[in-house]
Short mmCIF file of C-alpha atoms and ligand atoms in Angstrom, two decimals:
data_model
loop_
_atom_site.label_atom_id
_atom_site.label_comp_id
_atom_site.label_asym_id
_atom_site.label_seq_id
_atom_site.Cartn_x
_atom_site.Cartn_y
_atom_site.Cartn_z
CA MET A 1 -143.79 -86.78 155.54
CA ASN A 2 -145.15 -89.93 156.28
CA LYS A 3 -145.22 -92.61 153.37
CA ARG A 4 -148.78 -93.13 151.56
CA ILE A 5 -149.74 -95.91 151.16
CA LEU A 6 -153.38 -98.25 149.63
CA LEU A 7 -154.74 -100.56 151.25
CA THR A 8 -157.42 -102.95 149.47
CA GLY A 9 -159.00 -104.36 152.14
CA ARG A 10 -160.79 -104.52 155.18
CA LEU A 11 -158.70 -105.75 158.24
CA PRO A 12 -158.89 -105.94 162.21
CA LEU A 13 -159.06 -102.80 163.43
CA GLU A 14 -155.50 -102.87 165.52
CA ILE A 15 -153.66 -103.37 162.71
CA MET A 16 -155.25 -100.57 161.27
CA ALA A 17 -154.22 -98.44 163.86
CA SER A 18 -150.55 -100.15 163.47
CA LEU A 19 -150.07 -98.49 160.01
CA THR A 20 -151.87 -95.34 160.15
CA GLU A 21 -149.10 -94.68 162.76
CA LYS A 22 -146.52 -95.29 159.98
CA PHE A 23 -148.26 -94.25 157.11
CA GLU A 24 -150.36 -91.94 155.48
CA VAL A 25 -153.62 -94.67 154.90
CA ASP A 26 -155.85 -95.28 152.19
CA ALA A 27 -158.18 -97.71 152.62
CA HIS A 28 -161.06 -99.29 150.92
CA ASN A 29 -162.35 -100.83 154.38
CA GLU A 30 -164.99 -103.06 152.94
CA ASP A 31 -165.42 -106.51 152.67
CA ILE A 32 -167.00 -106.26 148.29
CA PRO A 33 -163.15 -106.56 145.89
CA PHE A 34 -161.21 -103.01 145.12
CA ASP A 35 -162.60 -101.38 141.99
CA ARG A 36 -159.57 -101.60 139.41
CA GLN A 37 -160.65 -98.13 138.08
CA LYS A 38 -160.04 -96.88 141.62
CA LEU A 39 -156.89 -98.82 142.02
CA LEU A 40 -155.46 -97.69 138.86
CA GLN A 41 -156.66 -94.17 140.14
CA ARG A 42 -155.50 -94.53 143.95
CA ILE A 43 -152.00 -95.97 143.07
CA ARG A 44 -150.01 -93.28 141.56
CA ASP A 45 -149.03 -91.34 144.85
CA LYS A 46 -148.73 -93.92 146.62
CA ASP A 47 -145.11 -95.63 148.13
CA GLY A 48 -146.82 -99.37 149.24
CA LEU A 49 -150.02 -100.93 148.85
CA ILE A 50 -151.14 -104.47 150.70
CA SER A 51 -153.22 -105.92 147.78
CA MET A 52 -156.09 -108.69 148.22
CA ILE A 53 -156.23 -111.76 145.70
CA THR A 54 -159.05 -110.45 144.26
CA ASP A 55 -156.50 -107.79 143.21
CA THR A 56 -154.91 -108.46 139.49
CA VAL A 57 -151.55 -106.63 140.38
CA ASP A 58 -150.47 -106.43 136.24
CA GLU A 59 -148.29 -104.33 134.52
CA GLU A 60 -151.05 -101.87 133.97
CA VAL A 61 -151.23 -100.85 137.30
CA LEU A 62 -148.11 -100.95 138.23
CA ASP A 63 -146.66 -98.64 135.26
CA ASN A 64 -149.38 -96.09 137.27
CA ALA A 65 -147.85 -96.55 140.30
CA ALA A 66 -144.37 -94.16 139.66
CA SER A 67 -143.82 -94.25 142.99
CA LEU A 68 -144.50 -97.43 144.25
CA LYS A 69 -141.78 -99.44 146.61
CA MET A 70 -143.19 -102.30 147.95
CA ILE A 71 -146.26 -104.82 147.39
CA ALA A 72 -147.62 -106.88 150.91
CA HIS A 73 -149.63 -109.04 149.37
CA PHE A 74 -152.59 -110.34 152.15
CA GLY A 75 -151.83 -114.50 151.03
CA VAL A 76 -149.88 -116.92 150.50
CA GLY A 77 -150.49 -117.20 147.00
CA TYR A 78 -149.32 -114.23 144.73
CA ASN A 79 -150.58 -116.07 141.17
CA ASN A 80 -152.80 -111.84 141.25
CA ILE A 81 -149.48 -110.61 140.91
CA ASP A 82 -147.48 -110.03 138.02
CA VAL A 83 -143.39 -110.49 139.50
CA LYS A 84 -141.49 -111.09 136.87
CA ALA A 85 -143.06 -107.15 136.10
CA ALA A 86 -142.78 -105.69 139.89
CA THR A 87 -139.22 -106.64 140.07
CA ALA A 88 -138.52 -105.34 136.66
CA ARG A 89 -139.24 -102.13 138.08
CA GLY A 90 -137.18 -102.33 141.07
CA ILE A 91 -140.70 -103.22 143.31
CA LEU A 92 -140.88 -105.35 146.55
CA VAL A 93 -142.74 -108.33 146.56
CA SER A 94 -143.67 -110.58 149.75
CA ASN A 95 -146.42 -112.01 150.75
CA THR A 96 -147.94 -114.75 154.31
CA PRO A 97 -146.13 -118.00 153.99
CA GLY A 98 -146.90 -120.10 157.02
CA VAL A 99 -149.31 -118.44 159.41
CA LEU A 100 -152.27 -119.88 157.72
CA THR A 101 -150.97 -123.38 157.06
CA ASP A 102 -152.89 -124.61 159.79
CA ALA A 103 -155.99 -122.82 158.91
CA THR A 104 -156.19 -124.40 155.64
CA ALA A 105 -154.70 -127.93 156.32
CA GLU A 106 -157.93 -128.10 158.66
CA LEU A 107 -159.79 -126.91 156.00
CA ALA A 108 -159.18 -129.60 153.83
CA PHE A 109 -159.54 -132.38 156.05
CA ALA A 110 -163.21 -130.56 156.91
CA LEU A 111 -163.93 -131.43 153.24
CA ILE A 112 -162.32 -134.53 153.52
CA LEU A 113 -165.70 -135.49 156.02
CA SER A 114 -167.94 -133.79 154.93
CA ILE A 115 -167.42 -135.23 150.76
CA SER A 116 -167.35 -138.64 152.47
CA ARG A 117 -169.89 -138.76 155.08
CA ARG A 118 -172.56 -136.69 153.14
CA LEU A 119 -172.39 -133.95 155.52
CA VAL A 120 -174.40 -131.12 153.57
CA GLU A 121 -176.00 -132.67 151.76
CA CYS A 122 -177.63 -134.47 155.14
CA ASP A 123 -177.77 -130.93 156.67
CA LYS A 124 -180.05 -129.87 154.02
CA ILE A 125 -181.98 -133.01 154.32
CA THR A 126 -182.53 -133.18 157.99
CA ARG A 127 -183.49 -129.13 157.88
CA VAL A 128 -186.50 -130.20 155.35
CA GLY A 129 -187.91 -132.12 157.89
CA ARG A 130 -186.70 -135.61 155.39
CA PHE A 131 -185.20 -136.66 158.37
CA ARG A 132 -188.61 -139.30 158.55
CA TYR A 133 -186.41 -142.20 160.22
CA TRP A 134 -183.85 -144.25 160.56
CA ALA A 135 -182.38 -147.36 158.56
CA PRO A 136 -179.35 -148.86 157.97
CA MET A 137 -179.18 -148.36 154.72
CA LEU A 138 -180.19 -144.76 154.33
CA PHE A 139 -177.06 -142.08 153.82
CA LEU A 140 -174.18 -144.34 153.36
CA GLY A 141 -171.00 -142.38 153.44
CA ARG A 142 -167.47 -143.80 152.68
CA GLU A 143 -165.35 -143.81 155.55
CA VAL A 144 -162.05 -142.08 155.71
CA THR A 145 -160.43 -144.43 158.46
CA GLY A 146 -158.21 -146.55 156.94
CA LYS A 147 -157.85 -145.63 153.35
CA THR A 148 -155.46 -144.17 150.88
CA LEU A 149 -154.86 -139.95 150.39
CA GLY A 150 -152.76 -138.89 147.60
CA ILE A 151 -151.40 -135.01 148.53
CA ILE A 152 -150.54 -133.51 145.17
CA GLY A 153 -148.08 -130.73 146.44
CA LEU A 154 -146.21 -131.97 149.07
CA GLY A 155 -145.17 -128.11 150.81
CA GLU A 156 -145.98 -126.69 154.19
CA ILE A 157 -149.87 -127.26 153.76
CA GLY A 158 -150.01 -130.49 152.25
CA LYS A 159 -147.49 -131.81 154.98
CA ALA A 160 -149.82 -130.31 157.74
CA VAL A 161 -152.61 -132.51 155.90
CA ALA A 162 -150.56 -135.41 155.86
CA ARG A 163 -150.56 -135.00 159.69
CA ARG A 164 -153.65 -134.67 160.29
CA ALA A 165 -153.92 -137.75 158.44
CA LYS A 166 -152.08 -139.80 160.29
CA GLY A 167 -154.82 -139.94 163.25
CA PHE A 168 -157.22 -141.12 160.77
CA ASP A 169 -154.77 -144.77 159.88
CA MET A 170 -154.79 -143.12 156.62
CA ARG A 171 -151.93 -144.54 153.68
CA ILE A 172 -150.50 -141.55 152.94
CA ILE A 173 -149.09 -140.95 149.50
CA TYR A 174 -148.14 -137.68 147.44
CA ASN A 175 -146.43 -136.29 144.47
CA ASN A 176 -144.42 -133.41 144.26
CA ARG A 177 -141.90 -131.12 142.07
CA SER A 178 -139.27 -132.72 144.02
CA ARG A 179 -139.05 -136.10 146.34
CA ILE A 180 -138.79 -134.24 150.12
CA ASP A 181 -136.27 -135.91 152.45
CA ILE A 182 -136.32 -139.47 153.38
CA SER A 183 -136.16 -138.71 156.96
CA GLU A 184 -139.56 -136.08 156.47
CA GLU A 185 -141.00 -139.01 154.60
CA LYS A 186 -140.65 -141.25 157.43
CA GLU A 187 -141.79 -138.93 159.86
CA LEU A 188 -144.65 -137.99 157.75
CA ASN A 189 -145.32 -142.20 156.68
CA ALA A 190 -145.31 -140.59 152.93
CA GLU A 191 -144.91 -142.32 150.50
CA TYR A 192 -143.65 -140.87 146.63
CA VAL A 193 -145.04 -142.00 143.52
CA SER A 194 -145.60 -140.60 140.42
CA LEU A 195 -149.40 -138.57 139.49
CA LYS A 196 -150.46 -141.35 137.62
CA THR A 197 -150.04 -143.85 140.57
CA LEU A 198 -151.05 -141.47 143.22
CA LEU A 199 -154.62 -140.71 140.81
CA MET A 200 -155.23 -144.67 140.76
CA GLU A 201 -153.99 -145.60 144.10
CA ALA A 202 -155.86 -142.50 146.52
CA ASP A 203 -159.50 -142.96 148.32
CA PHE A 204 -158.60 -138.72 148.35
CA VAL A 205 -156.54 -136.47 146.20
CA SER A 206 -155.82 -133.19 147.47
CA LEU A 207 -154.68 -130.54 145.83
CA HIS A 208 -151.45 -128.20 147.68
CA VAL A 209 -150.03 -126.90 144.64
CA PRO A 210 -149.32 -122.94 144.21
CA LEU A 211 -150.92 -121.51 140.55
CA THR A 212 -148.20 -120.99 138.02
CA GLU A 213 -147.92 -121.99 134.02
CA HIS A 214 -147.01 -125.54 135.01
CA THR A 215 -149.65 -126.60 137.61
CA LYS A 216 -152.66 -124.27 134.75
CA HIS A 217 -155.54 -127.31 134.25
CA LEU A 218 -152.86 -130.05 136.51
CA ILE A 219 -156.00 -132.35 137.10
CA GLY A 220 -157.99 -132.69 133.86
CA GLY A 221 -160.29 -135.43 131.71
CA GLU A 222 -157.18 -137.32 131.55
CA GLU A 223 -156.23 -137.41 135.02
CA LEU A 224 -160.02 -137.34 136.25
CA SER A 225 -160.36 -140.54 134.65
CA ARG A 226 -157.82 -142.15 136.54
CA MET A 227 -159.05 -141.69 139.88
CA LYS A 228 -161.27 -144.44 141.18
CA PRO A 229 -164.77 -144.27 140.62
CA THR A 230 -165.24 -143.93 144.49
CA ALA A 231 -162.93 -141.27 145.03
CA TYR A 232 -162.78 -137.63 146.09
CA LEU A 233 -161.05 -134.50 144.87
CA ILE A 234 -159.78 -132.36 147.31
CA ASN A 235 -159.20 -128.60 146.11
CA THR A 236 -158.67 -125.73 148.55
CA SER A 237 -155.36 -124.66 146.66
CA ARG A 238 -156.42 -122.56 142.99
CA GLY A 239 -159.23 -123.04 141.14
CA PRO A 240 -157.16 -122.75 137.63
CA VAL A 241 -155.32 -126.02 139.27
CA VAL A 242 -158.23 -127.74 138.11
CA ASP A 243 -160.61 -127.74 134.21
CA GLU A 244 -163.81 -127.13 135.94
CA GLN A 245 -165.36 -128.19 132.52
CA ALA A 246 -163.58 -131.45 132.83
CA LEU A 247 -164.72 -132.16 136.81
CA LEU A 248 -168.73 -131.58 136.46
CA GLU A 249 -168.67 -133.66 133.50
CA ALA A 250 -166.83 -136.38 136.13
CA LEU A 251 -169.53 -135.58 138.81
CA ARG A 252 -172.33 -135.29 136.62
CA ASN A 253 -171.66 -138.76 134.84
CA ARG A 254 -170.79 -140.57 138.68
CA LYS A 255 -166.86 -141.07 136.86
CA ILE A 256 -165.82 -140.18 140.50
CA GLY A 257 -167.06 -140.44 144.11
CA GLY A 258 -167.13 -136.29 144.36
CA ALA A 259 -165.63 -133.34 145.02
CA GLY A 260 -165.25 -130.71 147.95
CA LEU A 261 -163.58 -127.72 146.52
CA ASP A 262 -163.18 -123.52 147.71
CA VAL A 263 -161.81 -122.33 144.75
CA TYR A 264 -162.98 -122.12 141.38
CA GLU A 265 -161.56 -121.28 137.67
CA ASN A 266 -163.62 -118.33 137.34
CA GLU A 267 -163.67 -117.21 140.64
CA PRO A 268 -165.93 -116.14 141.62
CA ALA A 269 -168.40 -117.31 139.39
CA LEU A 270 -169.06 -121.20 139.23
CA THR A 271 -168.90 -123.40 136.17
CA PRO A 272 -173.50 -123.80 135.46
CA GLY A 273 -174.33 -127.48 136.54
CA LEU A 274 -171.99 -127.41 139.43
CA THR A 275 -174.77 -126.20 142.04
CA GLU A 276 -176.63 -129.04 140.80
CA LEU A 277 -175.39 -131.03 141.82
CA ASP A 278 -174.88 -133.41 145.42
CA ASN A 279 -171.81 -134.77 144.88
CA VAL A 280 -169.93 -132.02 145.90
CA ILE A 281 -169.51 -129.31 148.08
CA LEU A 282 -169.02 -125.63 147.41
CA LEU A 283 -167.10 -123.72 149.24
CA PRO A 284 -166.76 -120.00 149.52
CA HIS A 285 -162.23 -119.58 149.35
CA VAL A 286 -162.48 -119.86 152.85
CA GLY A 287 -159.30 -121.84 153.58
CA SER A 288 -157.28 -119.22 155.54
CA CYS A 289 -160.29 -117.87 156.89
CA THR A 290 -160.39 -118.29 160.47
CA MET A 291 -160.23 -115.10 163.32
CA GLU A 292 -156.82 -115.82 164.04
CA THR A 293 -155.40 -116.82 160.82
CA ARG A 294 -156.72 -114.28 159.49
CA VAL A 295 -155.03 -111.73 162.24
CA LYS A 296 -151.82 -113.23 162.20
CA MET A 297 -152.20 -112.80 158.01
CA ALA A 298 -152.50 -108.69 158.68
CA THR A 299 -149.98 -108.77 161.28
CA MET A 300 -147.37 -110.58 158.83
CA ALA A 301 -148.60 -108.22 156.02
CA ALA A 302 -148.23 -104.95 157.76
CA GLU A 303 -144.79 -106.21 159.31
CA ASN A 304 -143.16 -106.89 156.26
CA LEU A 305 -144.75 -103.66 154.18
CA ILE A 306 -143.18 -101.67 157.74
CA ALA A 307 -140.03 -103.49 156.83
CA GLY A 308 -139.64 -102.84 153.42
CA LEU A 309 -140.74 -99.38 153.41
CA SER A 310 -137.64 -98.77 155.94
CA GLY A 311 -135.47 -99.47 153.59
CA HIS A 312 -135.14 -102.97 155.23
CA VAL A 313 -135.25 -107.03 154.37
CA PRO A 314 -138.88 -107.73 154.23
CA PRO A 315 -139.09 -111.26 155.99
CA SER A 316 -141.14 -112.88 153.78
CA LEU A 317 -139.63 -111.29 150.35
CA VAL A 318 -140.55 -113.72 147.65
CA ASN A 319 -138.38 -111.86 144.77
CA PRO A 320 -135.01 -111.53 146.35
CA GLU A 321 -132.81 -110.93 143.45
CA VAL A 322 -133.93 -107.28 143.15
CA LEU A 323 -133.03 -105.92 146.43
CA PRO A 324 -130.06 -104.88 144.37
CA LYS A 325 -131.74 -102.39 142.43
CA ARG A 326 -135.03 -101.88 144.70
CA ARG A 327 -137.00 -98.88 144.46
CA LEU A 328 -135.97 -96.29 147.38
C1 LIG B 401 -154.04 -117.50 150.05
O1 LIG B 401 -153.62 -117.02 151.06
O2 LIG B 401 -153.11 -117.93 149.36
C2 LIG B 401 -155.21 -117.87 150.54
O3 LIG B 401 -156.14 -118.48 148.87
C3 LIG B 401 -156.55 -116.84 150.83
O4 LIG B 401 -157.36 -117.36 151.57
#
């Protein structure tokens, strides 16, 4: 009998076809998050799961999944999955690294340009007929060229942002858990600095760290108060990396220049008051949301699952320590 898999989101048709060829697929073929009760129910007899970032795969779910052998997560960040609990039960977990690097870096850069040149604000004004005349001091933004970009988390996405910043002649400073190779620093023209220095010197602070217990509220009131009053905060990583209430206050009191956000602390809910501000751009978590990237992510998740359920090592396994005790 074919292995049974649960898919909790709608994927491109060609990927669905390749999955149904190999597995008995139980799919939530819709663009709204999969209901938790349904997840608890329908995971019971499954060998594999393709999860979305909107599914919380915790001990309760795993305890309901006696035959589950593999979770192929559709996304690079997998903070919604209790990997430790999965490993303890012999369940493989994979993610989709690499393929969304450019899309996410593009979006971070789009936010850098849009917030500093006030594009969203200007669009709103123009739409409602308030573009009545040109004047030298109207709609003034701030230039990106030649400014200092502070990247927190210089992994693949952070590096892709740095490469784009070179095209704008930006000075690039970064802070990371550990310093990258000197040769790579040279190639990227990136200078390692402490978090404190980065916050004080950057005109744009762009976040590219995964969400872990160490990065939760990495940026809070104290960090925001170190930033220049003209600096912008860009977040395309995970919402809880920023204390959103502290950010709201900093934006409201014009303690920083503005923010470009794609992710939120209690997603999809926004901290009340954020939508009233004109110095913030708010996007609905679309960092990897391009046709090209979503097809690549789906392909990668399917390839990982097929490998894992055929007894092979999935190419993007995140918990290799599970292998000696994997469920077969
Ligand atoms: C990821 O892959 O972690 C993204 O946030 C999903 O778009």
